[in-house]
XYZ file of C-alpha atoms in Angstrom:
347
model
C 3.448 -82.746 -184.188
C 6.875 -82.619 -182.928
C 8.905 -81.909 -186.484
C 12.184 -83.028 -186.539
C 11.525 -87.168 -185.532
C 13.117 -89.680 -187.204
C 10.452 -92.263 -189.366
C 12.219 -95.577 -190.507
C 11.237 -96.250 -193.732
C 11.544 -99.561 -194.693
C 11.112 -100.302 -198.579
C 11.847 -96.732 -199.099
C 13.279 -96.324 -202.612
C 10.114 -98.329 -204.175
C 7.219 -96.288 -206.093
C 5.095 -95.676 -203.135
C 7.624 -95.320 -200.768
C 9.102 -92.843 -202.361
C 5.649 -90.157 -201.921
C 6.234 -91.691 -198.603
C 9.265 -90.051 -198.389
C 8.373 -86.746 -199.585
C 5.228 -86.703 -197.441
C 6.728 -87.510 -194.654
C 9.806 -84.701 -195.367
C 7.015 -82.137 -196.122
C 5.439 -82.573 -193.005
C 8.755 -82.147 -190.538
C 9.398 -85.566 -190.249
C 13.022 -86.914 -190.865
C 13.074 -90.415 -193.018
C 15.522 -92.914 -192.429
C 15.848 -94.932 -195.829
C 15.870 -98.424 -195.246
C 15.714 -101.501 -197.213
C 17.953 -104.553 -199.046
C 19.251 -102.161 -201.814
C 22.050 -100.654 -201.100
C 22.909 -99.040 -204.100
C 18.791 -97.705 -204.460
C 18.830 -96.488 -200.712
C 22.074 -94.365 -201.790
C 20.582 -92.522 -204.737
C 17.104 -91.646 -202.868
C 19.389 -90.528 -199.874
C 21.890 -88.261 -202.087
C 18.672 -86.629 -204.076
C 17.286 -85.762 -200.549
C 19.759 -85.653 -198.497
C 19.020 -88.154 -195.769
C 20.371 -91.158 -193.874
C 20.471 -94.609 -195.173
C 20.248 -97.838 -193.854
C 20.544 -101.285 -195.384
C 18.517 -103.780 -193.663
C 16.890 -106.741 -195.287
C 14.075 -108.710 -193.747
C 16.503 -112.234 -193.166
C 18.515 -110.251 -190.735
C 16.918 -108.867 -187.593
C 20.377 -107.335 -186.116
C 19.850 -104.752 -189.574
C 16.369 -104.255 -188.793
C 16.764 -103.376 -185.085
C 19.621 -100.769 -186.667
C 17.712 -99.470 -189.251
C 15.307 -98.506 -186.122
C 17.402 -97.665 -183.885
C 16.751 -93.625 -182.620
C 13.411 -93.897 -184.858
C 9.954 -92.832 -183.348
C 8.052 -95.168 -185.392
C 8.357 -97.366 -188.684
C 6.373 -97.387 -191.897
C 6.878 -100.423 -194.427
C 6.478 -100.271 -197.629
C 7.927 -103.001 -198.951
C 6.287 -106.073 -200.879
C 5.097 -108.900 -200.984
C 4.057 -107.897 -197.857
C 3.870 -111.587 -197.064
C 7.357 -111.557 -196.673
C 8.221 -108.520 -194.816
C 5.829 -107.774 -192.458
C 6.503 -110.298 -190.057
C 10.039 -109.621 -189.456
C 9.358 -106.075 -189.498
C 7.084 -106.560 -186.726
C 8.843 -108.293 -184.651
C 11.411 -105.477 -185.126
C 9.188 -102.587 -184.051
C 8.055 -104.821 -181.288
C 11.820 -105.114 -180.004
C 12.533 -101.302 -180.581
C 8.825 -100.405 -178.547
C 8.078 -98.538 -181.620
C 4.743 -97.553 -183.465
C 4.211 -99.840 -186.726
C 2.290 -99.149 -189.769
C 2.103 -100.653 -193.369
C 0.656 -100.447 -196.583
C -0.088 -103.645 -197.589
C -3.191 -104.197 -199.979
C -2.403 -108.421 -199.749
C -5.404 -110.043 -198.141
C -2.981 -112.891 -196.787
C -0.233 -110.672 -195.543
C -3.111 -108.793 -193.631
C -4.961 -111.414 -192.352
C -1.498 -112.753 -191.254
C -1.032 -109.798 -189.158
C -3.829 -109.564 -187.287
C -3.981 -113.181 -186.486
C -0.569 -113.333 -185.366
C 0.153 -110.673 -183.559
C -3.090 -109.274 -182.292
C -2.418 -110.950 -178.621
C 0.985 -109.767 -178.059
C 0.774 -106.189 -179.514
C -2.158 -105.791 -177.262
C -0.592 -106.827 -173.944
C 2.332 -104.762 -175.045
C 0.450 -101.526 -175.520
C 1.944 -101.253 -178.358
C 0.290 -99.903 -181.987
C 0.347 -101.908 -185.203
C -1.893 -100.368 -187.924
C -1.701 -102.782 -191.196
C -3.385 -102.082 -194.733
C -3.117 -97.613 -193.748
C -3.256 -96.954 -197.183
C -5.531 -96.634 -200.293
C -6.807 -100.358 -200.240
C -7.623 -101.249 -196.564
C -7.573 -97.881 -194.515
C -9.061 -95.874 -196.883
C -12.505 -98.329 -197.572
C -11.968 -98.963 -194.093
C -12.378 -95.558 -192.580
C -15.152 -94.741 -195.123
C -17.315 -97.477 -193.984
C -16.967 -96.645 -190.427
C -17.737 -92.783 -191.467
C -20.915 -94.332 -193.162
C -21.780 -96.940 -190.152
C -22.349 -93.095 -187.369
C -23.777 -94.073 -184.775
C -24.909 -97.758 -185.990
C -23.228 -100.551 -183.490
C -23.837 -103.344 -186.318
C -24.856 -103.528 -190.192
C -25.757 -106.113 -192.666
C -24.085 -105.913 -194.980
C -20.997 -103.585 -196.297
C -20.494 -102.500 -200.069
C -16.847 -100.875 -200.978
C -16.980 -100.152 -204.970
C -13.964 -98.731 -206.854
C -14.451 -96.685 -209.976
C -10.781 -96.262 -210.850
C -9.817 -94.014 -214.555
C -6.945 -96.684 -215.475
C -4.704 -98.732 -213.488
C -1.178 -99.169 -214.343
C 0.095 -101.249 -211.810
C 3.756 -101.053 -210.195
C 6.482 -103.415 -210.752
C 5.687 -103.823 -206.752
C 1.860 -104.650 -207.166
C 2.430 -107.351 -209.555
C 4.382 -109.055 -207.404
C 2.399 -108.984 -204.425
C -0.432 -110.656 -206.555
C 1.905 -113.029 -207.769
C 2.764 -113.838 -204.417
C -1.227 -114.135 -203.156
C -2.068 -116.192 -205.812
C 0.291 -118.018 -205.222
C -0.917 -118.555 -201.149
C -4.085 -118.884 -202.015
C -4.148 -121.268 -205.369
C -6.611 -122.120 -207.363
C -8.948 -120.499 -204.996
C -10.824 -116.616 -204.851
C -11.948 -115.286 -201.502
C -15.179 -113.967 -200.628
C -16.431 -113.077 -196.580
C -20.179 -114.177 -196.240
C -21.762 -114.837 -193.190
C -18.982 -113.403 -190.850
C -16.838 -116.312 -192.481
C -14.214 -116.181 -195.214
C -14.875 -118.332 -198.253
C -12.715 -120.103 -200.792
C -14.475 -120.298 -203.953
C -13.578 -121.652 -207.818
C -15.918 -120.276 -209.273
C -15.547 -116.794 -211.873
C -16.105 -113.457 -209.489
C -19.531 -112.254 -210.735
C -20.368 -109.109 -212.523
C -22.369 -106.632 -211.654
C -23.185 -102.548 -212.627
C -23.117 -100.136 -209.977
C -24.267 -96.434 -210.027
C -21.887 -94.235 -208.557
C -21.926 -90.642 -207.895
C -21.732 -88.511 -210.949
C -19.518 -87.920 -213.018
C -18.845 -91.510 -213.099
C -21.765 -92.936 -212.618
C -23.292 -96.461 -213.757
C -20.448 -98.776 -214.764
C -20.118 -102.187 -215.393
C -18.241 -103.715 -212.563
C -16.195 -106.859 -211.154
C -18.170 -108.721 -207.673
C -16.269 -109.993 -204.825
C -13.043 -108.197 -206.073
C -11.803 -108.812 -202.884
C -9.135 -106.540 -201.151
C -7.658 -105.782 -198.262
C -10.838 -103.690 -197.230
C -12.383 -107.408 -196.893
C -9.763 -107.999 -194.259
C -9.990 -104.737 -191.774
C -13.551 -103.294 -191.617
C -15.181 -106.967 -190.044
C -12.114 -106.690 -187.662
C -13.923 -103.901 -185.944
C -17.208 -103.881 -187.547
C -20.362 -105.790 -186.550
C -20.927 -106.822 -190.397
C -21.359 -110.151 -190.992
C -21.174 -109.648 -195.284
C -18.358 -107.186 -196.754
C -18.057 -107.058 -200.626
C -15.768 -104.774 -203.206
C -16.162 -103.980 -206.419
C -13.755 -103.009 -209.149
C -14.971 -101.001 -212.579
C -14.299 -103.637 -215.266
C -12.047 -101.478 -216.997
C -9.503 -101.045 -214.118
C -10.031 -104.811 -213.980
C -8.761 -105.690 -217.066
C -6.119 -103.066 -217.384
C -4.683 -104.715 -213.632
C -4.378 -108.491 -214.967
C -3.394 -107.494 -218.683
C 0.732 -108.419 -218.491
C 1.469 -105.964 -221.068
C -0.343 -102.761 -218.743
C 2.598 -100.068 -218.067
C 3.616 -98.966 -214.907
C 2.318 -95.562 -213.983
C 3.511 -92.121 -215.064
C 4.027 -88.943 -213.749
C 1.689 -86.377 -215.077
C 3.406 -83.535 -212.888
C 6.625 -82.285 -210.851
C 5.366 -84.737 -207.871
C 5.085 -87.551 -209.329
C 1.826 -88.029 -209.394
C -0.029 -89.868 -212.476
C -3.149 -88.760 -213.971
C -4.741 -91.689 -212.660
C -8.225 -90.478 -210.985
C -10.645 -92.617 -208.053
C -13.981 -92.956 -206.983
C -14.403 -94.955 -203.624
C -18.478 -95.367 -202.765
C -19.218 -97.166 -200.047
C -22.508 -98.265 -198.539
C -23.721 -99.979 -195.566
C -27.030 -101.471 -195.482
C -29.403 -102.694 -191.719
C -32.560 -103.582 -192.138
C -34.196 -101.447 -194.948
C -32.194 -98.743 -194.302
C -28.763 -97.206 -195.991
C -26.051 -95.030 -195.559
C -23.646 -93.862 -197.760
C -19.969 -92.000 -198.098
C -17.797 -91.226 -201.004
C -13.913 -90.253 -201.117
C -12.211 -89.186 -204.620
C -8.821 -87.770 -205.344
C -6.081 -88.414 -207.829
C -3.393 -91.561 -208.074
C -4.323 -94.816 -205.583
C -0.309 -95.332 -205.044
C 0.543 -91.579 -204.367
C -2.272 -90.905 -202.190
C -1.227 -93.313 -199.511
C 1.356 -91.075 -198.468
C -0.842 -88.605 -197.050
C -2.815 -91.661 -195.443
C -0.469 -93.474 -193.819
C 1.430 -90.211 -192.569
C -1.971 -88.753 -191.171
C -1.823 -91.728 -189.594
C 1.346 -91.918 -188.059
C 0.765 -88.409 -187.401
C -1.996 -89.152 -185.132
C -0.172 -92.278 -183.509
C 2.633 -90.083 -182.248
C 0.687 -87.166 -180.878
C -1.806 -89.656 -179.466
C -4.807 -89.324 -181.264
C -5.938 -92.812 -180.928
C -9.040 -95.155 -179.853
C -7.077 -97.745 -179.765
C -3.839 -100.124 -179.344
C -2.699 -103.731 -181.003
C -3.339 -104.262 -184.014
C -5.619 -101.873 -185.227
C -7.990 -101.324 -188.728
C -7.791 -97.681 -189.680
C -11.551 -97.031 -188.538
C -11.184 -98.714 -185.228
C -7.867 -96.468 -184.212
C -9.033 -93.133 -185.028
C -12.050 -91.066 -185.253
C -13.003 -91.565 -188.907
C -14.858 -88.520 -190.274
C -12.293 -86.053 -188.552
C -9.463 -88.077 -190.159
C -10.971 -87.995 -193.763
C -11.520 -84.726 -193.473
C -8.088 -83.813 -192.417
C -7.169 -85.161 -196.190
C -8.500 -82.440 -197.626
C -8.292 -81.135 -200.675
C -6.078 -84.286 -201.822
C -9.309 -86.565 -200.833
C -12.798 -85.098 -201.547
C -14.898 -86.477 -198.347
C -18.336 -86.643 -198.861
C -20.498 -88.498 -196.311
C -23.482 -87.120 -198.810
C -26.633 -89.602 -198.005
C -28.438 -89.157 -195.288
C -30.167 -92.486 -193.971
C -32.796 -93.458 -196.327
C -34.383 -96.626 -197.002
C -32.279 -99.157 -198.829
């Protein structure tokens, strides 16, 4: 990496892009803090000492300045549905790398559907979701998948201690549910589903120490939305511990705490993932600490990798199909615990 590059950060001064701040500072980068709060922006640029730049998403003349001199841009800021677009567009006009960290199914599926054409015949590298939900199923099912060139079926479970949702998660639900109505989504048979009826439970045995819990079916996140982009699997299901489940929709849940100098909450995850062809199955696991704070490290690999040109890829791009996914879940170590532990074995 060349240290010293300016990263536009758009949505900077929220609760996960501020670890993207500090992950992106430890690792030689320089952040430019952007966003529509001025008055934010200026206190997360005095504490570190960086550059701020107002730019709000209904003004594309403060977007193209708030990347202007920037190698690439990361956005952070939800609903997703309403900044990604523009943001886009404005990486597009500065010939810029673009990443995000949106967990919204619609925001994602917006992405790829809109601009999959034109970043491809630009060259140019969009990588939605790069974060906990999306990239990090994502690049754990293609780890699983080796040397397979289709699957089945694909089975993302979280096993999450607590989840004490930001101020900026509850939001972007708000904002799906309010795209999507009355209606859950579900992707069977290669197609995408709108269903009324209650997600199902289920219990699922994950790797000890957590293992069996009771569990919500057809939780469906963003992870639902990248790996058939790139995958042969026509079925791709996630699951959510019950408990996480209800601490997520309660309205009275807190927002996360710190638990140390970083930041960081005491909030730990199990992702197990399994992909099933034929009678046969294979298996990887990821755990760490924090789903918000360990994003940073994910989408900064990532944009790591982008800029030195460790990619498989360009357009619009799911974490697994840009970048060689074992060697990129190891690199997370010892902040993600890798473990592509089951050999193939019959299902």
């Amino acid at each position: 990496m060349e240290s010293g590059r300016l990263v536009a950060v758009f949505g900077a001064y929220g609760h996960t892009g501020q670890f993207v701040v500090a992950e992106l500072a430890a690792r030689g980068f320089v952040p430019v803090l952007s966003g529509r709060n001025a008055r934010a922006l200026g206190e997360l640029a005095d504490e570190y000492g960086l550059e701020a730049r107002t730019a709000s998403v209904d003004d594309p003349a403060s977007l193209d300045g708030a990347l202007a001199g920037a190698a690439a841009v990361i956005n952070c800021a939800g609903p997703f549905a309403s900044t990604t677009g523009p943001v886009i567009e404005a990486a597009l006009r500065a010939g810029v790398p673009y990443l995000d960290v949106a967990a919204e199914i619609e925001a994602n599926l917006d992405t790829f559907a809109h601009f999959r054409e034109r970043a491809r015949d630009a060259g140019a590298v969009i990588v939605p979701a790069m974060a906990f939900f999306g990239g990090l199923g994502d690049l754990l099912a293609t780890a699983a998948m080796g040397d397979w060139t289709s699957a089945d079926e694909a089975h993302i479970a979280y096993a999450l201690s607590d989840w004490h949702p930001t101020a900026g998660t509850r939001l972007s639900g708000a904002v799906s549910r309010e795209r999507r109505g009355n209606f859950r989504l579900r992707y069977r048979g290669g197609q995408w589903e709108r269903r009324t009826d209650a997600a199902p439970t289920a219990e699922w045995t994950f790797p000890e120490p957590v293992g069996r819990r009771s569990v919500v079916a057809e939780f469906t996140m963003a992870d639902v939305v990248t790996v058939p982009q790139h995958l042969a699997i026509p079925d791709v299901t996630t699951y959510m511990n019950a408990e996480a489940a209800r601490d997520v929709a309660a309205p009275d849940t807190p927002a996360p705490a710190a638990a140390d100098g970083s930041g960081c909450s005491g909030q730990t995850f199990l992702v197990d993932v399994v992909v099933r062809s034929g009678g046969a199955e294979r298996r990887a696991t990821a755990a760490g600490q924090d789903i918000y704070a360990i994003t940073a490290p994910l989408v900064v690999e990532a944009l790591d990798r982008v800029l030195t040109g460790r990619v498989q890829a360009v357009g619009v791009a799911s974490a697994g199909e840009i970048f060689d996914a074992p060697d990129f879940l190891r690199a997370l170590a010892p902040r993600i615990a890798f473990d592509p532990h089951c050999q193939e074995q019959l299902a």
